[in-house]
Amino acid sequence: MTHNLQFYIDGSWVEPSGSDTLEVVNPATEEAYARIAMGGRTDVDKAVAAARRAFASYSRTSRKERVELLSSVIAVYRKRYDEMAATISDEMGAPLGFSRDAQAAAGLGHLSQVLEVLKTYEFDEIINRTLVTREPIGVCAFITPWNWPMNQITCKVGPALATGCAMVLKPSEVAPMSGLLFTEIMHEAGVPAGVYNMVNGDGPSVGAALSSHPDVDMVSFTGSTRAGIAVARAAADTVKRVAQELGGKSPNIILPGADLAKAITHGARQCFSNSGQSCNAPTRLLVPRDQQEAVIEIARKVAEQTVVGNPREASTTIGPVVSQVQFDKIQALIEAGIAEGARLVTGGPGRPEALNRGYYVRPTIFADVRNNMTIAREEIFGPVLSILPYGTEEEAIAIANDTVYGLSSYVTAGDLEQARRVARRIRAGMVHLNGAPGDLAAAFGGYKQSGNGREWGKFGFEDFLEVKSMFGFEAA
């Protein structure tokens, strides 16, 4: 890529208004390998103005035109797929195979799903004599994270394009290279000038300017709950729509009668996947008290079989966490678990043996965890699994719901009807029953401090649409 030190505004690569730059560090080596420009309010003003101009015409495009545009974006994304996978691996440390099969695949999956929804989505509905129509909301600001960069960029940009909105993207400054590559894809696909714009920068500068901008109609943010609160506050003065996908501390309830070996192996692997850097990771493993020791041995085996190492080695299961800041935070939380009396089963502080460079974290398991411990309350965002024993089903449900978060959850039972019954009582936006995977056609999002709004499938369209009622539209 040749546009690291530029922004994409009004269909062209442009020079930033200032001279600030930031080094991009490969977390596997701790070495800088690229440099990006860092924007500010002036750059945001230019990008928003371009989006506002473009919205006037793009909002009136037909379904057919937008289907053709999305099809073009998908075709170019496919062409640069391997490049995207390698870019994500370098910027945030995902193993290359995982980056191909999950990280880059998530972007293609969302774009393809959006295209299918667009083909049949009902923008108009007649109720009595009234036309209820759904129109594009306007100019959208997207602030996206580093942990699943293409997943979060495409599940915002895709439906915005499909519904006729214009937009400004601020990718994470920690892992910005995939955002730059995606912008090249959008340009090559022929997205009309001004419909899609991209400005790099950090939260206090570009993020805050976008959130508070009077000409931005909605802001969609994915990241920590702390940062989400700041975005909502900045947006409040202009009463713009705010959609947030925030943190999580997902419970994984194993009910009596479940296949322990299958359930624990699957749950532990999911917890450690992506180096634990997933907001919906099943980090609180709730197990019957009389089965905890058996559970520990199964989970320990998974942890010890997890290969931590170079993202470019085929044998690697998980790579490093994304940055020194994240590494230090995870280490502090592991130390807190030990200090508060949780039983350290395996892993613990420090890097894995033979790794003295890179932000690598040991897959760590704690047992005898109580739900008031720090490691059970705070989102660790690393490969750390907490095992919480419970006595009764009622107690398990109470523990699962005793959190400020409510993003995802997991329930495994020998009887599907039992799993369904417990799932209905979990206060979370998503529940995985008996190891079922996510579904891109369904809704993704959470309750409580895990955010508001929904992404994915037809539900992902709704935050980008205003609803207008035209009374008397039909003749009497």
Short mmCIF file of C-alpha atoms in Angstrom, two decimals:
data_model
loop_
_atom_site.label_atom_id
_atom_site.label_comp_id
_atom_site.label_asym_id
_atom_site.label_seq_id
_atom_site.Cartn_x
_atom_site.Cartn_y
_atom_site.Cartn_z
CA MET A 1 0.00 0.00 0.00
CA THR A 2 1.20 3.50 -0.85
CA HIS A 3 -1.36 5.63 0.97
CA ASN A 4 -0.24 5.23 4.60
CA LEU A 5 0.33 8.95 5.05
CA GLN A 6 -2.86 10.06 3.29
CA PHE A 7 -6.58 10.11 3.93
CA TYR A 8 -9.37 9.23 1.51
CA ILE A 9 -11.80 12.11 1.03
CA ASP A 10 -14.28 12.82 -1.78
CA GLY A 11 -13.02 9.98 -3.97
CA SER A 12 -9.31 10.87 -3.79
CA TRP A 13 -6.27 10.22 -1.65
CA VAL A 14 -5.40 13.55 -0.02
CA GLU A 15 -2.71 14.96 2.21
CA PRO A 16 -3.59 15.48 5.88
CA SER A 17 -4.05 18.98 7.25
CA GLY A 18 -1.36 18.43 9.90
CA SER A 19 1.97 16.64 10.21
CA ASP A 20 1.35 14.21 13.07
CA THR A 21 2.14 10.57 12.37
CA LEU A 22 2.07 7.31 14.32
CA GLU A 23 4.18 4.18 14.03
CA VAL A 24 2.32 0.91 13.46
CA VAL A 25 3.87 -1.87 15.53
CA ASN A 26 3.83 -5.57 14.67
CA PRO A 27 2.86 -7.17 18.01
CA ALA A 28 4.77 -10.36 17.21
CA THR A 29 8.09 -8.51 16.95
CA GLU A 30 7.41 -5.28 18.88
CA GLU A 31 8.92 -3.45 15.90
CA ALA A 32 7.37 -0.63 13.88
CA TYR A 33 6.84 -1.60 10.26
CA ALA A 34 4.69 1.26 8.96
CA ARG A 35 3.70 4.83 9.72
CA ILE A 36 0.28 6.45 9.29
CA ALA A 37 -0.90 10.04 9.24
CA MET A 38 -2.96 11.18 12.22
CA GLY A 39 -5.86 13.46 11.48
CA GLY A 40 -7.73 16.13 13.36
CA ARG A 41 -10.87 18.24 13.26
CA THR A 42 -9.97 19.95 9.97
CA ASP A 43 -9.66 16.59 8.21
CA VAL A 44 -12.94 15.45 9.73
CA ASP A 45 -14.69 18.63 8.55
CA LYS A 46 -13.49 17.99 4.99
CA ALA A 47 -14.59 14.36 5.04
CA VAL A 48 -18.01 15.11 6.52
CA ALA A 49 -18.59 17.88 4.00
CA ALA A 50 -17.75 15.48 1.17
CA ALA A 51 -20.14 12.89 2.60
CA ARG A 52 -22.91 15.49 2.98
CA ARG A 53 -22.55 16.53 -0.67
CA ALA A 54 -22.53 12.92 -1.87
CA PHE A 55 -25.55 11.95 0.21
CA ALA A 56 -27.80 14.26 -1.78
CA SER A 57 -27.49 12.09 -4.87
CA TYR A 58 -26.48 8.70 -3.45
CA SER A 59 -29.53 8.58 -1.19
CA ARG A 60 -31.69 8.60 -4.33
CA THR A 61 -29.98 5.69 -6.07
CA SER A 62 -32.05 2.63 -6.90
CA ARG A 63 -31.86 -0.79 -5.31
CA LYS A 64 -30.42 -2.09 -8.59
CA GLU A 65 -27.61 0.49 -8.54
CA ARG A 66 -26.68 -0.35 -4.98
CA VAL A 67 -26.78 -4.10 -5.68
CA GLU A 68 -24.35 -3.54 -8.54
CA LEU A 69 -22.08 -1.41 -6.35
CA LEU A 70 -21.97 -3.95 -3.53
CA SER A 71 -21.30 -6.72 -6.04
CA SER A 72 -18.33 -4.73 -7.31
CA VAL A 73 -16.98 -4.22 -3.79
CA ILE A 74 -17.26 -7.96 -3.12
CA ALA A 75 -15.47 -8.81 -6.37
CA VAL A 76 -12.51 -6.54 -5.53
CA TYR A 77 -12.43 -7.80 -1.93
CA ARG A 78 -12.17 -11.37 -3.26
CA LYS A 79 -9.34 -10.35 -5.55
CA ARG A 80 -7.34 -8.88 -2.66
CA TYR A 81 -8.42 -11.47 -0.09
CA ASP A 82 -5.00 -12.99 0.60
CA GLU A 83 -3.49 -9.53 0.90
CA MET A 84 -6.15 -8.64 3.45
CA ALA A 85 -5.45 -11.78 5.49
CA ALA A 86 -1.71 -11.04 5.57
CA THR A 87 -2.33 -7.40 6.48
CA ILE A 88 -4.52 -8.29 9.46
CA SER A 89 -1.99 -10.87 10.63
CA ASP A 90 0.80 -8.29 10.65
CA GLU A 91 -1.13 -5.48 12.30
CA MET A 92 -2.85 -7.32 15.16
CA GLY A 93 -1.04 -10.63 15.44
CA ALA A 94 -3.65 -13.14 14.26
CA PRO A 95 -2.14 -16.40 12.98
CA LEU A 96 -2.14 -16.29 9.19
CA GLY A 97 -4.43 -19.32 8.82
CA PHE A 98 -6.90 -17.84 11.32
CA SER A 99 -6.68 -14.50 9.56
CA ARG A 100 -7.60 -16.17 6.26
CA ASP A 101 -10.32 -18.43 7.64
CA ALA A 102 -11.91 -16.08 10.18
CA GLN A 103 -10.68 -12.48 10.11
CA ALA A 104 -10.69 -11.77 6.36
CA ALA A 105 -13.56 -14.22 5.92
CA ALA A 106 -15.75 -12.21 8.29
CA GLY A 107 -15.48 -9.18 6.01
CA LEU A 108 -16.46 -11.13 2.93
CA GLY A 109 -19.24 -12.86 4.84
CA HIS A 110 -20.84 -9.61 5.98
CA LEU A 111 -20.64 -7.99 2.56
CA SER A 112 -22.20 -11.06 0.95
CA GLN A 113 -24.98 -11.18 3.55
CA VAL A 114 -25.72 -7.47 3.11
CA LEU A 115 -26.04 -7.99 -0.63
CA GLU A 116 -28.56 -10.79 -0.14
CA VAL A 117 -30.62 -8.72 2.31
CA LEU A 118 -30.62 -5.73 -0.03
CA LYS A 119 -32.07 -7.74 -2.89
CA THR A 120 -35.36 -8.31 -1.05
CA TYR A 121 -35.48 -5.78 1.81
CA GLU A 122 -38.86 -4.05 2.07
CA PHE A 123 -38.22 -0.32 2.33
CA ASP A 124 -41.94 0.50 1.87
CA GLU A 125 -44.96 -0.84 3.75
CA ILE A 126 -48.65 0.08 3.42
CA ILE A 127 -50.57 0.22 6.71
CA ASN A 128 -54.24 1.09 6.14
CA ARG A 129 -53.94 4.15 3.83
CA THR A 130 -50.50 5.12 5.16
CA LEU A 131 -47.16 4.51 3.46
CA VAL A 132 -44.49 3.75 6.03
CA THR A 133 -41.18 4.13 4.24
CA ARG A 134 -37.62 3.66 5.41
CA GLU A 135 -35.13 6.22 4.15
CA PRO A 136 -31.34 6.50 4.62
CA ILE A 137 -30.47 8.37 7.79
CA GLY A 138 -27.76 10.53 6.21
CA VAL A 139 -24.06 10.89 6.98
CA CYS A 140 -22.71 8.16 9.24
CA ALA A 141 -19.49 8.10 11.28
CA PHE A 142 -17.86 4.74 11.96
CA ILE A 143 -15.30 4.23 14.73
CA THR A 144 -14.00 0.67 14.56
CA PRO A 145 -11.71 -1.51 16.70
CA TRP A 146 -8.51 -3.46 16.17
CA ASN A 147 -9.52 -6.93 17.34
CA TRP A 148 -11.76 -7.94 14.40
CA PRO A 149 -11.02 -5.08 11.97
CA MET A 150 -12.77 -6.34 8.82
CA ASN A 151 -15.66 -7.83 10.73
CA GLN A 152 -16.50 -4.46 12.24
CA ILE A 153 -15.73 -2.29 9.23
CA THR A 154 -17.84 -4.34 6.83
CA CYS A 155 -20.83 -4.84 9.13
CA LYS A 156 -21.10 -1.04 9.30
CA VAL A 157 -20.01 0.05 5.82
CA GLY A 158 -21.98 -2.72 4.07
CA PRO A 159 -25.47 -1.83 5.33
CA ALA A 160 -24.73 1.90 5.09
CA LEU A 161 -23.93 1.48 1.39
CA ALA A 162 -26.96 -0.76 0.92
CA THR A 163 -29.40 1.70 2.47
CA GLY A 164 -28.12 4.79 0.64
CA CYS A 165 -26.04 6.51 3.34
CA ALA A 166 -22.74 8.36 3.03
CA MET A 167 -20.02 7.78 5.59
CA VAL A 168 -16.68 8.58 7.22
CA LEU A 169 -14.62 5.74 8.67
CA LYS A 170 -12.03 6.05 11.43
CA PRO A 171 -10.29 2.69 11.75
CA SER A 172 -8.38 1.84 14.91
CA GLU A 173 -5.01 3.57 14.98
CA VAL A 174 -3.57 0.45 16.65
CA ALA A 175 -4.32 -1.74 13.62
CA PRO A 176 -5.01 0.67 10.74
CA MET A 177 -3.46 -1.11 7.78
CA SER A 178 -6.48 -3.28 6.95
CA GLY A 179 -8.62 -0.13 6.95
CA LEU A 180 -6.30 1.46 4.42
CA LEU A 181 -6.44 -1.66 2.26
CA PHE A 182 -10.24 -1.75 2.52
CA THR A 183 -10.31 1.88 1.37
CA GLU A 184 -8.26 0.93 -1.68
CA ILE A 185 -10.83 -1.81 -2.34
CA MET A 186 -13.69 0.69 -2.12
CA HIS A 187 -11.94 3.05 -4.53
CA GLU A 188 -11.18 0.29 -7.01
CA ALA A 189 -14.78 -0.93 -6.82
CA GLY A 190 -16.01 2.47 -8.02
CA VAL A 191 -17.82 3.76 -4.94
CA PRO A 192 -19.01 7.26 -5.91
CA ALA A 193 -16.88 10.16 -4.69
CA GLY A 194 -17.78 11.29 -1.19
CA VAL A 195 -20.00 8.32 -0.34
CA TYR A 196 -17.14 6.62 1.51
CA ASN A 197 -14.39 8.60 3.25
CA MET A 198 -11.59 7.50 5.59
CA VAL A 199 -9.58 9.52 8.12
CA ASN A 200 -7.02 7.94 10.43
CA GLY A 201 -6.49 9.22 13.95
CA ASP A 202 -7.12 8.54 17.60
CA GLY A 203 -10.27 8.76 19.71
CA PRO A 204 -9.67 12.12 21.42
CA SER A 205 -9.03 13.84 18.08
CA VAL A 206 -10.79 12.22 15.12
CA GLY A 207 -13.23 10.09 17.14
CA ALA A 208 -14.44 12.99 19.25
CA ALA A 209 -14.70 15.30 16.22
CA LEU A 210 -16.84 12.77 14.37
CA SER A 211 -19.05 12.03 17.37
CA SER A 212 -19.81 15.69 18.03
CA HIS A 213 -19.99 16.89 14.41
CA PRO A 214 -23.31 18.66 13.69
CA ASP A 215 -23.43 17.32 10.12
CA VAL A 216 -23.08 13.68 11.17
CA ASP A 217 -26.50 12.06 11.53
CA MET A 218 -25.47 8.87 13.29
CA VAL A 219 -22.35 7.37 14.81
CA SER A 220 -21.68 3.65 15.09
CA PHE A 221 -18.96 2.70 17.53
CA THR A 222 -17.39 -0.63 18.47
CA GLY A 223 -14.95 -0.78 21.36
CA SER A 224 -14.73 -0.60 25.11
CA THR A 225 -17.65 0.48 27.26
CA ARG A 226 -15.53 3.32 28.65
CA ALA A 227 -14.87 4.73 25.17
CA GLY A 228 -18.49 4.12 24.17
CA ILE A 229 -19.67 6.34 27.00
CA ALA A 230 -17.37 9.11 25.74
CA VAL A 231 -18.79 8.75 22.22
CA ALA A 232 -22.36 8.96 23.49
CA ARG A 233 -21.60 12.06 25.54
CA ALA A 234 -19.95 13.76 22.57
CA ALA A 235 -22.95 12.91 20.38
CA ALA A 236 -25.58 14.08 22.86
CA ASP A 237 -25.50 17.79 22.06
CA THR A 238 -26.52 17.17 18.44
CA VAL A 239 -29.07 14.45 19.33
CA LYS A 240 -27.65 12.14 16.67
CA ARG A 241 -28.36 8.43 16.65
CA VAL A 242 -25.69 6.38 18.45
CA ALA A 243 -25.21 2.64 17.89
CA GLN A 244 -22.74 0.89 20.15
CA GLU A 245 -21.25 -2.59 20.31
CA LEU A 246 -19.24 -2.59 23.54
CA GLY A 247 -17.66 -4.96 26.03
CA GLY A 248 -18.68 -8.35 27.32
CA LYS A 249 -18.07 -10.89 30.06
CA SER A 250 -19.96 -13.81 28.58
CA PRO A 251 -21.08 -16.72 30.77
CA ASN A 252 -20.79 -20.27 29.48
CA ILE A 253 -23.21 -22.43 31.49
CA ILE A 254 -22.57 -26.17 31.44
CA LEU A 255 -25.67 -27.93 32.78
CA PRO A 256 -25.70 -31.39 34.39
CA GLY A 257 -25.96 -34.07 31.73
CA ALA A 258 -23.94 -32.18 29.13
CA ASP A 259 -21.09 -33.95 27.33
CA LEU A 260 -18.28 -32.49 29.43
CA ALA A 261 -15.39 -33.37 27.16
CA LYS A 262 -17.07 -31.85 24.11
CA ALA A 263 -18.49 -28.79 25.87
CA ILE A 264 -15.38 -27.83 27.85
CA THR A 265 -13.01 -28.40 24.94
CA HIS A 266 -15.16 -26.25 22.67
CA GLY A 267 -15.66 -23.52 25.28
CA ALA A 268 -11.99 -23.26 26.23
CA ARG A 269 -10.90 -23.11 22.61
CA GLN A 270 -13.38 -20.32 21.96
CA CYS A 271 -12.12 -18.42 24.98
CA PHE A 272 -8.51 -18.61 23.78
CA SER A 273 -9.31 -18.00 20.10
CA ASN A 274 -8.00 -14.73 18.65
CA SER A 275 -5.77 -14.59 21.76
CA GLY A 276 -8.90 -13.97 23.80
CA GLN A 277 -9.50 -10.66 22.03
CA SER A 278 -13.20 -11.06 21.27
CA CYS A 279 -15.95 -9.15 23.05
CA ASN A 280 -18.22 -12.20 22.93
CA ALA A 281 -15.64 -14.72 24.18
CA PRO A 282 -17.01 -17.26 26.74
CA THR A 283 -14.68 -16.19 29.54
CA ARG A 284 -16.79 -17.23 32.56
CA LEU A 285 -17.21 -21.01 32.57
CA LEU A 286 -20.02 -21.98 34.97
CA VAL A 287 -19.95 -25.67 35.92
CA PRO A 288 -21.69 -27.90 38.48
CA ARG A 289 -19.66 -27.82 41.68
CA ASP A 290 -19.31 -31.60 41.83
CA GLN A 291 -17.87 -31.65 38.30
CA GLN A 292 -15.33 -28.85 38.67
CA GLU A 293 -12.28 -31.10 39.06
CA ALA A 294 -13.16 -33.08 35.92
CA VAL A 295 -13.73 -29.81 34.07
CA ILE A 296 -10.35 -28.48 35.21
CA GLU A 297 -8.48 -31.39 33.69
CA ILE A 298 -10.24 -31.06 30.34
CA ALA A 299 -9.65 -27.30 30.21
CA ARG A 300 -6.04 -27.68 31.32
CA LYS A 301 -5.42 -30.05 28.41
CA VAL A 302 -6.85 -27.50 25.95
CA ALA A 303 -4.66 -24.73 27.38
CA GLU A 304 -1.51 -26.84 27.26
CA GLN A 305 -2.24 -27.90 23.67
CA THR A 306 -2.68 -24.28 22.59
CA VAL A 307 0.44 -23.30 20.66
CA VAL A 308 1.39 -19.67 21.27
CA GLY A 309 3.86 -18.29 18.78
CA ASN A 310 4.78 -16.67 15.48
CA PRO A 311 1.62 -15.82 13.50
CA ARG A 312 3.33 -16.95 10.30
CA GLU A 313 4.05 -20.47 11.59
CA ALA A 314 1.47 -23.05 10.48
CA SER A 315 1.56 -24.79 13.87
CA THR A 316 0.59 -21.65 15.81
CA THR A 317 -2.82 -21.66 17.49
CA ILE A 318 -2.79 -18.11 18.86
CA GLY A 319 -0.45 -15.20 18.29
CA PRO A 320 0.33 -12.21 20.50
CA VAL A 321 -2.13 -9.73 21.90
CA VAL A 322 -2.22 -6.47 20.00
CA SER A 323 -0.04 -4.08 22.02
CA GLN A 324 2.08 -3.38 25.07
CA VAL A 325 -0.90 -1.62 26.64
CA GLN A 326 -3.07 -4.71 26.27
CA PHE A 327 -0.29 -7.02 27.44
CA ASP A 328 0.23 -4.98 30.60
CA LYS A 329 -3.50 -4.85 31.34
CA ILE A 330 -3.84 -8.62 31.01
CA GLN A 331 -0.81 -9.24 33.21
CA ALA A 332 -2.27 -6.99 35.91
CA LEU A 333 -5.58 -8.85 35.83
CA ILE A 334 -3.87 -12.25 36.05
CA GLU A 335 -1.98 -10.98 39.09
CA ALA A 336 -5.28 -9.76 40.56
CA GLY A 337 -6.78 -13.22 40.16
CA ILE A 338 -3.91 -14.76 42.10
CA ALA A 339 -4.00 -12.06 44.79
CA GLU A 340 -7.76 -12.46 45.30
CA GLY A 341 -7.48 -16.19 45.90
CA ALA A 342 -8.53 -17.85 42.67
CA ARG A 343 -6.77 -21.19 42.06
CA LEU A 344 -4.27 -20.88 39.20
CA VAL A 345 -4.64 -24.09 37.18
CA THR A 346 -2.21 -23.34 34.36
CA GLY A 347 -0.57 -20.37 32.69
CA GLY A 348 -0.09 -17.28 34.78
CA PRO A 349 1.99 -14.12 34.49
CA GLY A 350 4.67 -13.55 31.91
CA ARG A 351 5.31 -14.79 28.39
CA PRO A 352 5.30 -18.47 27.45
CA GLU A 353 8.66 -20.19 27.66
CA ALA A 354 11.04 -19.58 24.76
CA LEU A 355 9.25 -16.36 23.78
CA ASN A 356 11.15 -13.34 25.00
CA ARG A 357 9.90 -10.84 22.45
CA GLY A 358 6.38 -10.02 21.30
CA TYR A 359 3.20 -9.43 23.29
CA TYR A 360 2.55 -13.10 23.94
CA VAL A 361 0.33 -14.18 26.84
CA ARG A 362 0.23 -17.63 28.41
CA PRO A 363 -3.17 -19.36 28.07
CA THR A 364 -4.35 -19.10 31.65
CA ILE A 365 -7.05 -20.91 33.62
CA PHE A 366 -8.37 -20.05 37.07
CA ALA A 367 -10.65 -22.31 39.13
CA ASP A 368 -12.69 -21.68 42.29
CA VAL A 369 -13.49 -18.24 40.95
CA ARG A 370 -16.18 -16.27 42.72
CA ASN A 371 -18.28 -13.85 40.72
CA ASN A 372 -17.19 -10.88 42.85
CA MET A 373 -13.52 -11.36 41.91
CA THR A 374 -11.93 -8.86 39.54
CA ILE A 375 -11.26 -11.55 36.91
CA ALA A 376 -14.98 -12.39 36.90
CA ARG A 377 -16.13 -8.77 36.68
CA GLU A 378 -13.75 -7.06 34.25
CA GLU A 379 -13.27 -7.78 30.58
CA ILE A 380 -9.72 -9.15 30.38
CA PHE A 381 -9.47 -9.34 26.57
CA GLY A 382 -6.79 -11.99 26.71
CA PRO A 383 -6.59 -15.81 26.77
CA VAL A 384 -7.79 -16.13 30.37
CA LEU A 385 -10.58 -18.52 31.40
CA SER A 386 -12.32 -18.34 34.79
CA ILE A 387 -14.10 -21.45 36.11
CA LEU A 388 -16.97 -20.66 38.49
CA PRO A 389 -18.63 -23.60 40.30
CA TYR A 390 -22.37 -23.47 41.03
CA GLY A 391 -24.83 -25.55 43.01
CA THR A 392 -28.22 -25.30 41.29
CA GLU A 393 -29.59 -24.20 37.94
CA GLU A 394 -31.11 -21.14 39.60
CA GLU A 395 -27.71 -20.21 41.02
CA ALA A 396 -26.08 -20.62 37.61
CA ILE A 397 -28.61 -18.27 36.01
CA ALA A 398 -28.14 -15.73 38.81
CA ILE A 399 -24.35 -15.81 38.42
CA ALA A 400 -24.62 -15.52 34.63
CA ASN A 401 -26.82 -12.42 34.91
CA ASP A 402 -24.78 -10.81 37.71
CA THR A 403 -22.73 -8.57 35.43
CA VAL A 404 -22.95 -5.09 33.97
CA TYR A 405 -22.53 -6.68 30.55
CA GLY A 406 -25.00 -8.56 28.40
CA LEU A 407 -23.46 -9.21 25.01
CA SER A 408 -23.29 -12.96 24.50
CA SER A 409 -23.76 -16.17 26.47
CA TYR A 410 -23.53 -19.91 26.03
CA VAL A 411 -25.65 -22.77 27.37
CA THR A 412 -24.88 -26.47 26.95
CA ALA A 413 -27.18 -29.27 28.10
CA GLY A 414 -27.84 -32.90 27.35
CA ASP A 415 -31.44 -31.95 26.65
CA LEU A 416 -32.09 -29.19 24.11
CA GLU A 417 -35.33 -28.17 25.79
CA GLN A 418 -33.44 -27.56 29.06
CA ALA A 419 -30.91 -25.42 27.19
CA ARG A 420 -33.74 -23.44 25.58
CA ARG A 421 -35.41 -22.85 28.95
CA VAL A 422 -32.23 -21.53 30.55
CA ALA A 423 -31.37 -19.45 27.47
CA ARG A 424 -34.64 -17.52 27.75
CA ARG A 425 -33.63 -16.37 31.23
CA ILE A 426 -30.18 -15.05 30.29
CA ARG A 427 -30.07 -11.25 30.05
CA ALA A 428 -27.91 -11.02 26.96
CA GLY A 429 -28.40 -10.18 23.31
CA MET A 430 -27.15 -13.57 22.12
CA VAL A 431 -27.17 -17.13 23.42
CA HIS A 432 -25.34 -20.04 21.77
CA LEU A 433 -27.11 -23.33 22.48
CA ASN A 434 -25.06 -26.53 22.60
CA GLY A 435 -22.10 -25.05 20.73
CA ALA A 436 -24.08 -23.56 17.84
CA PRO A 437 -22.05 -21.00 15.84
CA GLY A 438 -23.16 -17.46 15.12
CA ASP A 439 -25.43 -16.72 12.15
CA LEU A 440 -24.65 -13.69 9.97
CA ALA A 441 -28.34 -13.43 9.05
CA ALA A 442 -29.35 -13.03 12.71
CA ALA A 443 -28.83 -10.07 15.07
CA PHE A 444 -25.54 -9.28 16.84
CA GLY A 445 -25.58 -6.95 19.83
CA GLY A 446 -26.05 -6.76 23.56
CA TYR A 447 -28.03 -5.69 26.59
CA LYS A 448 -26.98 -3.36 29.42
CA GLN A 449 -23.43 -1.93 29.17
CA SER A 450 -22.66 -4.12 26.17
CA GLY A 451 -24.30 -1.52 23.97
CA ASN A 452 -27.42 -0.77 21.96
CA GLY A 453 -28.54 -1.31 18.41
CA ARG A 454 -27.98 -4.46 16.39
CA GLU A 455 -25.67 -5.46 13.57
CA TRP A 456 -25.69 -8.28 10.98
CA GLY A 457 -28.33 -9.33 8.48
CA LYS A 458 -31.53 -7.34 8.03
CA PHE A 459 -31.17 -6.09 11.61
CA GLY A 460 -28.01 -4.26 10.58
CA PHE A 461 -30.03 -2.12 8.17
CA GLU A 462 -32.25 -0.59 10.83
CA ASP A 463 -29.79 1.80 12.47
CA PHE A 464 -29.15 3.36 9.06
CA LEU A 465 -32.78 4.06 8.25
CA GLU A 466 -35.27 6.72 9.31
CA VAL A 467 -38.95 5.75 9.34
CA LYS A 468 -41.38 8.15 7.63
CA SER A 469 -45.19 7.85 7.68
CA MET A 470 -47.10 9.36 4.74
CA PHE A 471 -50.73 9.49 5.87
CA GLY A 472 -53.34 9.36 3.13
CA PHE A 473 -50.85 7.95 0.66
CA GLU A 474 -53.44 5.45 -0.61
CA ALA A 475 -56.64 6.80 -2.10
CA ALA A 476 -59.74 6.49 0.09
#
